[in-house]
Coordinates of C-alpha atoms and ligand atoms in Angstrom, one line a residue:
M1 CA 95.5 170.3 107.4
F2 CA 98.8 170.3 109.5
N3 CA 96.8 169.9 112.6
F4 CA 94.7 167.0 111.2
S5 CA 94.6 163.5 112.9
L6 CA 96.0 160.4 111.2
K7 CA 92.4 159.3 110.6
Q8 CA 91.4 162.6 109.1
L9 CA 94.5 162.5 106.8
S10 CA 93.8 158.9 105.8
G11 CA 90.2 160.0 105.1
L12 CA 91.3 162.7 102.6
L13 CA 93.8 160.1 100.9
S14 CA 91.1 157.4 100.5
A15 CA 88.5 159.9 99.3
K16 CA 91.1 161.1 96.7
K17 CA 90.8 164.7 98.0
I18 CA 94.5 164.8 98.2
S19 CA 97.2 162.5 96.9
S20 CA 100.2 161.2 99.0
I21 CA 102.4 163.2 96.7
E22 CA 100.6 166.3 97.5
L23 CA 100.3 165.8 101.2
T24 CA 104.0 164.8 101.4
G25 CA 104.9 167.8 99.3
E26 CA 103.0 170.2 101.7
F27 CA 104.6 168.7 104.8
L28 CA 108.1 168.8 103.3
K29 CA 107.5 172.5 102.3
R30 CA 106.5 173.3 105.8
L31 CA 109.4 171.2 107.2
K32 CA 112.0 173.0 105.0
T33 CA 110.7 176.3 106.1
L34 CA 110.5 175.6 109.8
N35 CA 113.4 173.2 110.4
P36 CA 116.3 175.7 110.1
G37 CA 114.8 177.3 113.2
Y38 CA 114.3 174.2 115.3
N39 CA 116.9 171.7 114.0
A40 CA 114.4 168.8 114.5
F41 CA 115.7 166.8 111.5
I42 CA 119.2 165.6 110.7
T43 CA 118.6 164.3 107.3
I44 CA 115.9 164.8 104.8
N45 CA 115.7 163.2 101.4
E46 CA 112.9 164.8 99.5
E47 CA 113.2 162.6 96.3
T48 CA 113.2 159.4 98.3
S49 CA 110.2 160.5 100.3
L50 CA 108.3 161.5 97.1
V51 CA 109.2 158.1 95.4
Q52 CA 107.5 156.5 98.5
A53 CA 104.6 158.8 98.2
R54 CA 104.0 157.9 94.6
A55 CA 104.1 154.1 95.4
A56 CA 101.6 154.8 98.2
D57 CA 99.2 156.6 95.7
A58 CA 99.6 153.4 93.6
M59 CA 98.6 151.3 96.6
I60 CA 95.6 153.6 97.1
A61 CA 94.5 153.5 93.6
A62 CA 94.8 149.7 93.7
G63 CA 92.4 149.5 96.6
Q64 CA 95.3 148.2 98.8
A65 CA 95.3 151.0 101.3
H66 CA 96.2 150.5 105.0
P67 CA 95.1 153.3 107.5
L68 CA 98.6 154.9 107.2
T69 CA 99.3 154.5 103.5
G70 CA 100.6 157.7 102.1
I71 CA 100.9 159.4 105.4
P72 CA 104.2 161.0 106.2
V73 CA 106.1 159.6 109.3
A74 CA 109.4 160.9 110.7
Q75 CA 111.9 158.3 111.8
K76 CA 114.2 158.9 114.9
D77 CA 117.7 158.7 113.5
I78 CA 118.4 155.7 115.7
F79 CA 116.5 153.5 113.3
C80 CA 118.5 152.0 110.5
T81 CA 117.0 153.0 107.2
K82 CA 118.3 151.5 104.1
G83 CA 119.9 154.0 101.8
W84 CA 119.6 156.8 104.3
R85 CA 122.2 158.3 106.5
T86 CA 121.6 156.9 109.9
T87 CA 123.8 158.8 112.5
C88 CA 122.2 158.1 116.0
G89 CA 123.2 161.8 116.7
S90 CA 126.8 160.9 116.7
K91 CA 129.9 162.0 114.8
M92 CA 130.8 158.3 115.0
L93 CA 128.2 157.4 112.4
S94 CA 128.2 160.7 110.6
N95 CA 129.1 159.0 107.4
F96 CA 127.0 155.7 107.9
I97 CA 124.5 154.9 105.0
S98 CA 122.5 152.0 106.5
P99 CA 122.5 149.0 104.2
Y100 CA 119.2 147.6 105.7
D101 CA 116.0 148.6 107.4
A102 CA 115.2 148.4 111.0
D103 CA 112.1 146.1 111.8
V104 CA 110.1 149.2 112.6
V105 CA 111.1 151.0 109.4
E106 CA 110.3 147.8 107.3
R107 CA 106.8 147.7 109.0
F108 CA 106.1 151.4 108.1
N109 CA 107.4 150.7 104.5
T110 CA 105.1 147.6 104.2
V111 CA 102.0 149.6 104.9
G112 CA 103.1 152.3 102.6
A113 CA 103.7 155.1 105.0
V114 CA 106.2 157.7 103.7
N115 CA 109.4 158.4 105.5
I116 CA 109.6 162.2 105.6
G117 CA 113.1 162.3 107.3
K118 CA 115.3 161.4 110.2
T119 CA 115.0 163.1 113.4
N120 CA 117.7 164.7 115.7
M121 CA 118.3 163.1 118.9
D122 CA 120.8 163.0 121.9
E123 CA 124.0 161.2 120.9
F124 CA 123.2 157.4 121.2
A125 CA 120.0 158.4 122.9
M126 CA 121.9 159.5 126.1
G127 CA 120.3 162.7 127.3
S128 CA 117.2 164.6 128.3
S129 CA 117.5 167.7 126.5
N130 CA 118.7 166.8 122.9
E131 CA 121.9 168.9 123.7
T132 CA 124.3 166.0 123.4
S133 CA 123.6 165.7 119.7
F134 CA 126.6 166.1 117.4
Y135 CA 124.3 167.8 115.2
G136 CA 123.4 170.6 117.6
P137 CA 120.5 171.3 120.0
V138 CA 116.8 171.0 119.0
K139 CA 114.6 173.9 120.0
N140 CA 111.2 173.6 121.8
P141 CA 108.5 174.9 119.5
W142 CA 106.6 176.5 122.6
D143 CA 109.6 178.6 123.4
I144 CA 112.8 178.5 121.3
T145 CA 114.9 179.2 124.4
A146 CA 113.8 176.0 126.0
V147 CA 115.0 172.5 125.4
P148 CA 112.5 170.0 123.7
G149 CA 113.5 167.2 126.0
G150 CA 115.4 164.1 125.0
S151 CA 116.5 161.9 123.7
S152 CA 113.7 161.8 121.0
G153 CA 113.7 165.6 121.0
G154 CA 113.7 166.0 117.3
S155 CA 110.7 163.8 116.9
A156 CA 108.8 165.5 119.8
C157 CA 109.6 168.9 118.1
A158 CA 108.8 167.8 114.6
V159 CA 105.3 166.6 115.8
A160 CA 104.8 169.6 118.0
A161 CA 105.6 172.1 115.1
R162 CA 103.5 170.0 112.8
M163 CA 106.4 169.3 110.4
T164 CA 105.1 165.7 110.4
P165 CA 101.9 164.1 111.4
A166 CA 103.6 161.5 113.5
A167 CA 107.1 160.1 114.4
T168 CA 109.0 157.3 116.0
G169 CA 110.8 157.5 119.2
T170 CA 112.8 155.2 121.6
D171 CA 112.7 155.1 125.3
T172 CA 115.4 153.7 127.6
G173 CA 114.7 155.8 130.6
G174 CA 112.0 158.3 129.4
S175 CA 113.0 159.4 125.9
I176 CA 109.7 159.1 124.4
R177 CA 107.6 160.3 127.4
Q178 CA 109.8 163.2 128.6
P179 CA 110.1 165.0 125.2
A180 CA 106.5 164.3 124.6
A181 CA 105.6 166.0 127.9
L182 CA 108.0 169.0 127.2
C183 CA 106.7 169.5 123.7
G184 CA 103.0 169.1 124.5
I185 CA 102.5 165.9 122.5
S186 CA 101.4 162.3 123.1
G187 CA 103.9 159.3 123.2
I188 CA 103.8 155.7 124.4
K189 CA 106.6 153.5 125.3
P190 CA 105.2 149.9 125.0
T191 CA 105.8 146.8 127.2
Y192 CA 109.4 145.8 126.7
G193 CA 109.6 143.3 123.8
L194 CA 106.6 144.4 122.0
V195 CA 108.4 146.4 119.3
S196 CA 111.5 144.9 117.6
R197 CA 114.8 146.2 118.5
Y198 CA 116.3 144.8 115.2
G199 CA 118.1 147.7 113.4
M200 CA 117.5 150.2 116.5
I201 CA 120.9 151.1 117.4
A202 CA 121.6 149.7 120.9
F203 CA 122.0 151.9 123.9
A204 CA 121.0 149.6 126.9
S205 CA 119.4 146.6 125.5
S206 CA 117.3 145.4 128.5
L207 CA 115.8 148.9 128.6
D208 CA 115.5 150.0 125.0
Q209 CA 112.0 150.1 123.5
G210 CA 110.8 151.8 120.4
G211 CA 107.3 153.6 120.2
P212 CA 105.2 156.1 118.5
M213 CA 105.0 160.0 119.1
A214 CA 101.9 161.7 117.8
K215 CA 99.4 164.4 118.5
S216 CA 96.8 162.0 120.3
A217 CA 96.2 158.7 121.8
E218 CA 94.1 157.7 118.7
D219 CA 97.0 158.4 116.4
L220 CA 99.4 156.4 118.7
A221 CA 97.0 153.5 118.5
L222 CA 97.2 153.4 114.7
M223 CA 101.0 153.8 114.8
L224 CA 101.5 150.9 117.4
N225 CA 99.2 148.8 115.2
V226 CA 102.0 149.0 112.6
M227 CA 105.1 149.0 115.0
A228 CA 104.2 146.0 117.3
G229 CA 104.7 142.5 116.4
F230 CA 107.0 139.4 116.8
D231 CA 110.4 139.5 115.1
V232 CA 112.7 136.5 114.9
R233 CA 115.7 138.8 114.6
D234 CA 115.4 140.2 118.0
S235 CA 115.8 137.6 120.7
T236 CA 113.8 139.6 123.3
S237 CA 110.9 140.1 121.0
L238 CA 107.7 138.7 122.3
Q239 CA 105.6 136.1 120.4
R240 CA 102.1 137.1 121.1
E241 CA 98.9 137.3 119.1
P242 CA 98.6 140.7 117.1
E243 CA 96.3 143.2 118.7
D244 CA 94.2 146.0 117.4
Y245 CA 95.2 148.9 119.8
T246 CA 92.3 150.9 118.7
R247 CA 89.8 148.4 119.9
D248 CA 89.1 149.9 123.2
L249 CA 89.4 153.7 122.5
E250 CA 85.7 154.4 122.9
K251 CA 85.1 152.5 126.2
P252 CA 83.7 154.7 128.9
L253 CA 86.0 155.0 132.0
A254 CA 83.3 154.5 134.7
G255 CA 84.8 152.2 137.3
L256 CA 88.4 152.8 136.3
R257 CA 90.8 152.7 139.3
I258 CA 93.7 155.3 139.1
G259 CA 96.5 154.7 141.4
L260 CA 98.3 157.8 142.6
P261 CA 101.8 156.8 144.1
K262 CA 102.3 158.9 147.3
E263 CA 106.0 159.3 146.4
Y264 CA 105.1 161.1 143.2
F265 CA 103.4 164.1 144.7
V266 CA 106.3 165.4 147.0
K267 CA 108.3 168.4 147.2
E268 CA 110.6 167.6 144.2
I269 CA 107.5 168.3 141.9
N270 CA 107.1 171.9 140.8
D271 CA 103.8 173.6 141.8
D272 CA 103.0 174.4 138.2
V273 CA 103.3 170.8 137.2
A274 CA 101.5 169.5 140.2
R275 CA 98.5 172.0 139.3
A276 CA 98.1 170.7 135.9
V277 CA 98.4 167.1 136.9
E278 CA 95.8 167.4 139.6
A279 CA 93.4 169.3 137.2
A280 CA 93.8 166.3 134.9
I281 CA 93.0 163.8 137.6
A282 CA 90.0 165.8 138.5
E283 CA 88.9 165.6 135.0
Y284 CA 89.2 161.7 135.1
R285 CA 86.9 161.8 138.3
K286 CA 84.4 163.5 136.2
L287 CA 84.6 160.8 133.6
G288 CA 83.9 158.2 136.2
A289 CA 87.2 157.1 137.5
T290 CA 88.1 156.7 141.2
T291 CA 91.5 157.2 142.7
V292 CA 93.3 155.2 145.2
E293 CA 96.7 155.9 146.9
V294 CA 99.4 153.5 146.2
S295 CA 102.9 153.2 147.2
L296 CA 106.1 152.6 145.1
P297 CA 108.8 152.7 147.9
A298 CA 111.7 151.6 145.8
T299 CA 111.0 154.2 143.0
K300 CA 113.5 156.6 144.7
L301 CA 116.2 154.1 143.9
S302 CA 115.4 154.0 140.2
V303 CA 117.7 157.0 139.1
P304 CA 120.8 155.5 140.8
V305 CA 120.0 151.9 139.8
Y306 CA 119.6 153.0 136.1
Y307 CA 122.8 154.9 136.1
V308 CA 124.6 151.7 136.9
L309 CA 122.8 149.2 134.6
A310 CA 122.3 151.6 131.4
P311 CA 126.0 152.6 131.4
A312 CA 127.1 148.9 131.9
E313 CA 125.0 147.9 129.0
A314 CA 126.1 150.9 126.9
S315 CA 129.9 150.3 127.5
S316 CA 129.4 146.8 126.1
N317 CA 127.0 147.8 123.2
L318 CA 129.2 150.7 122.0
S319 CA 132.3 148.6 121.9
R320 CA 131.4 147.8 118.3
F321 CA 132.3 151.4 117.2
D322 CA 135.9 150.9 116.6
G323 CA 136.6 152.5 113.3
V324 CA 137.1 149.1 111.5
R325 CA 134.0 148.0 109.8
Y326 CA 131.9 151.3 109.3
G327 CA 131.4 154.7 110.7
Y328 CA 134.1 157.3 111.6
R329 CA 137.7 156.5 111.7
A330 CA 140.4 158.8 112.8
P331 CA 142.5 160.1 109.9
D332 CA 145.9 159.8 111.5
Y333 CA 147.2 157.1 113.7
I334 CA 150.4 155.0 114.2
D335 CA 149.1 151.4 114.8
L336 CA 145.9 149.6 115.5
S337 CA 145.4 150.4 119.2
D338 CA 146.2 154.1 118.4
M339 CA 143.4 153.9 115.6
Y340 CA 140.8 152.6 118.1
R341 CA 142.0 155.1 120.7
K342 CA 141.8 158.2 118.4
T343 CA 138.7 157.1 116.5
R344 CA 136.7 156.7 119.8
A345 CA 138.2 159.8 121.4
Q346 CA 137.3 161.9 118.4
G347 CA 133.9 160.1 117.4
F348 CA 132.2 160.1 120.8
G349 CA 130.9 163.3 122.6
A350 CA 131.6 163.9 126.3
E351 CA 128.2 162.2 127.6
V352 CA 128.9 159.0 125.6
K353 CA 132.4 158.8 127.0
R354 CA 131.2 159.4 130.7
R355 CA 128.6 156.5 130.2
I356 CA 131.3 154.1 128.7
L357 CA 133.6 155.1 131.6
I358 CA 130.9 154.4 134.3
G359 CA 129.8 151.2 132.6
T360 CA 133.2 149.8 132.4
Y361 CA 134.0 150.7 136.0
V362 CA 130.8 149.1 137.4
L363 CA 131.4 145.9 135.4
S364 CA 135.1 145.7 136.4
H365 CA 136.3 142.7 138.5
G366 CA 136.6 144.6 141.8
Y367 CA 133.3 146.4 141.5
Y368 CA 130.9 144.1 139.7
D369 CA 129.3 142.6 142.9
A370 CA 129.1 146.0 144.7
Y371 CA 127.5 147.9 141.8
Y372 CA 126.1 145.9 138.9
I373 CA 124.7 142.9 141.0
Q374 CA 123.3 145.3 143.6
A375 CA 121.6 147.3 140.9
Q376 CA 120.2 144.1 139.5
K377 CA 118.6 143.2 142.7
L378 CA 117.1 146.6 143.2
R379 CA 115.7 146.4 139.8
R380 CA 113.7 143.5 140.7
L381 CA 112.3 145.3 143.8
I382 CA 111.4 148.2 141.8
A383 CA 109.4 146.0 139.4
Q384 CA 107.8 144.1 142.4
D385 CA 106.5 147.6 143.8
F386 CA 104.5 148.0 140.5
I387 CA 103.1 144.4 140.8
E388 CA 101.8 145.1 144.3
A389 CA 100.3 148.5 143.2
F390 CA 98.5 147.0 140.4
K391 CA 96.6 144.8 142.7
Q392 CA 94.9 147.9 143.8
C393 CA 94.5 149.9 140.6
D394 CA 94.1 149.6 136.9
I395 CA 96.4 152.4 135.8
I396 CA 99.0 154.6 137.7
M397 CA 99.1 158.4 137.2
G398 CA 101.5 161.1 138.0
P399 CA 103.7 163.8 136.3
T400 CA 105.9 162.8 133.4
S401 CA 108.6 165.2 134.4
P402 CA 109.1 167.1 137.6
T403 CA 109.4 170.4 135.7
V404 CA 108.3 172.0 132.4
A405 CA 110.8 172.3 129.7
F406 CA 114.1 174.0 131.2
D407 CA 116.1 176.5 129.2
L408 CA 118.7 175.5 126.7
G409 CA 122.1 175.3 128.7
E410 CA 120.4 175.3 132.1
K411 CA 121.4 171.8 132.9
S412 CA 124.2 170.8 130.4
S413 CA 127.2 171.3 132.7
D414 CA 125.4 169.4 135.7
P415 CA 124.8 165.7 134.5
V416 CA 123.1 164.9 137.8
Q417 CA 120.5 167.6 137.5
M418 CA 119.9 166.4 133.9
Y419 CA 119.5 162.7 135.2
L420 CA 116.9 163.7 137.6
S421 CA 114.6 164.9 134.8
D422 CA 113.8 161.3 134.3
A423 CA 113.0 160.6 138.0
Y424 CA 109.4 159.4 137.2
T425 CA 109.9 157.6 133.9
I426 CA 113.0 155.5 134.6
A427 CA 111.3 153.0 136.9
V428 CA 108.9 152.0 134.2
N429 CA 111.9 150.9 132.0
L430 CA 113.5 149.1 134.7
A431 CA 110.2 147.1 135.3
G432 CA 109.5 146.6 131.5
L433 CA 106.1 148.2 131.9
P434 CA 104.2 150.4 129.3
G435 CA 104.3 154.1 130.0
M436 CA 102.7 157.1 128.3
S437 CA 102.7 160.8 128.3
I438 CA 99.8 163.0 127.2
P439 CA 99.7 166.8 127.2
V440 CA 97.4 168.2 130.1
G441 CA 98.0 172.0 130.3
F442 CA 100.6 174.6 130.7
G443 CA 103.0 175.5 133.5
N444 CA 105.6 178.2 134.1
K445 CA 106.4 180.5 131.1
N446 CA 103.4 178.8 129.3
R447 CA 105.4 175.6 128.7
P448 CA 103.6 172.3 128.3
V449 CA 103.0 169.8 131.1
G450 CA 102.7 166.0 130.5
L451 CA 100.6 163.5 132.5
H452 CA 102.3 160.2 132.9
L453 CA 100.2 157.0 132.6
I454 CA 101.7 153.7 133.6
G455 CA 100.0 150.6 132.8
N456 CA 100.4 146.9 133.7
Y457 CA 102.2 144.7 131.3
F458 CA 100.4 144.6 127.8
A459 CA 97.9 147.2 128.9
E460 CA 98.6 149.4 125.9
A461 CA 95.0 149.2 124.5
Q462 CA 93.7 150.2 127.9
M463 CA 96.1 153.1 128.4
L464 CA 95.3 154.3 125.0
N465 CA 91.6 154.1 125.9
V466 CA 92.2 156.0 129.1
A467 CA 94.2 158.7 127.2
H468 CA 91.7 159.0 124.4
Q469 CA 88.7 159.4 126.6
Y470 CA 90.5 162.4 128.2
Q471 CA 91.4 163.8 124.9
E472 CA 87.7 163.6 123.8
A473 CA 86.8 165.8 126.8
T474 CA 89.7 168.2 126.5
D475 CA 91.8 170.0 123.7
W476 CA 95.2 170.3 124.9
H477 CA 96.4 167.8 122.4
V478 CA 95.3 169.8 119.5
R479 CA 96.7 173.2 120.7
M480 CA 99.8 174.4 118.9
P481 CA 102.3 177.2 119.4
V482 CA 100.7 180.5 118.3
Q483 CA 103.5 181.4 115.8
L484 CA 103.0 178.2 114.0
Q485 CA 99.1 178.4 113.6
T486 CA 99.2 178.8 109.8
Ligands
LIG1 N1 117.7 160.5 129.7 C1 118.0 159.1 130.1 C2 119.4 158.9 129.7 O1 120.2 159.8 129.3 C3 117.1 158.3 129.3 C4 117.3 158.4 127.7 C5 116.6 157.5 127.0 O2 115.5 157.0 127.3 N2 117.0 157.0 125.8 O3 119.8 157.9 129.7

């Protein structure tokens, strides 16, 4: 049952073969046994989860069930969750009990999904390995000496270890796709503006986007049906007709044009990753797709551009954590400035401080034009490349990450190496496009490899179709680590 799809679980619930109380209880039991070894969750709240499960059972009994009613979903600890501790992976919010729900949480509550816990993450979503969390690193279920990726590493680990059927994540530069790839699960970062950022703790507001993480594309489509939608409380939320993201899942792929950016298949990519990605593309050819070489020349600038813009926005967003209204406050200080200084010195970890310093620097009077404005101009060029490429193809494919999961500690003292693990994902956020990762095999040390799918604006239904057809023909997405196959 732990390997069942959302549709299968929903079928069991509606056929009354199992109640949500039982289902939630089973997952909680597994989670409590496994989590101490993986550290995927920061907070669990068994009683609250079971209260939600009971309410879901009542909805089912009353014939008001939605496809996700009664199904456990884990929430990344970046989403404000009423009555739950919401830490964002930081000491700064270690005592923060949210007084309200994020739009995403509210949407899951409305359909009667059960919140099974809050997942671990890099502090304020800054990181690619989950090692910047104040609550300690998360372990990769495929190899506990490896990182799960980040920043949604807790969600990726929880799904990969089948501690929850599905989870939420957020992606500012790759944080849904890269951990999905490293943990062998599926994840989609929607077009910017599709999922509300209300109550999603801000890192870099022009890049941040919430999305689902689950075993398969079909599961992601069901989750996106819940998560996407207009919200007046987010000024960048898009007002569009609601879509059914499952509508195209079964479409055959004959005639699909896949763009392969020549810049993606160069020496930076490891052989093991290249092999699995090429095998996946060969599978797509069997399914009727054709491939065409495309070029994204400005992509090589995306990491430096991102590390100007994201810290600039972060330095502004994180100024609200001052010890005054909520969150951590330094216990000893002499006056107000001293309180601010000590609170921020003690409450933030090293990576967060590095970003605030960089961001403040690039926004400062003498450097604004040289860094921030230049980066904004390059951002436009990066987006323009994709617009050109989509004239020749329907979808772009490549590796999600240049390597498989690296060892815990391997890159934690070298920020630049760490930043390069998002070399393929970051451009997608800069352009505001939807991106996705699906498991397509294993590389070195038997660690998972992810295929990166990039779609045009609002092409989510098509991307999910492309991913689903591959998953119908292969079984990478249902594999799970041997030690967990119980
Ligand atoms: N690894 C990138 C960073 O540290 C992206 C993180 C994210 O997408 N939240 O900024």
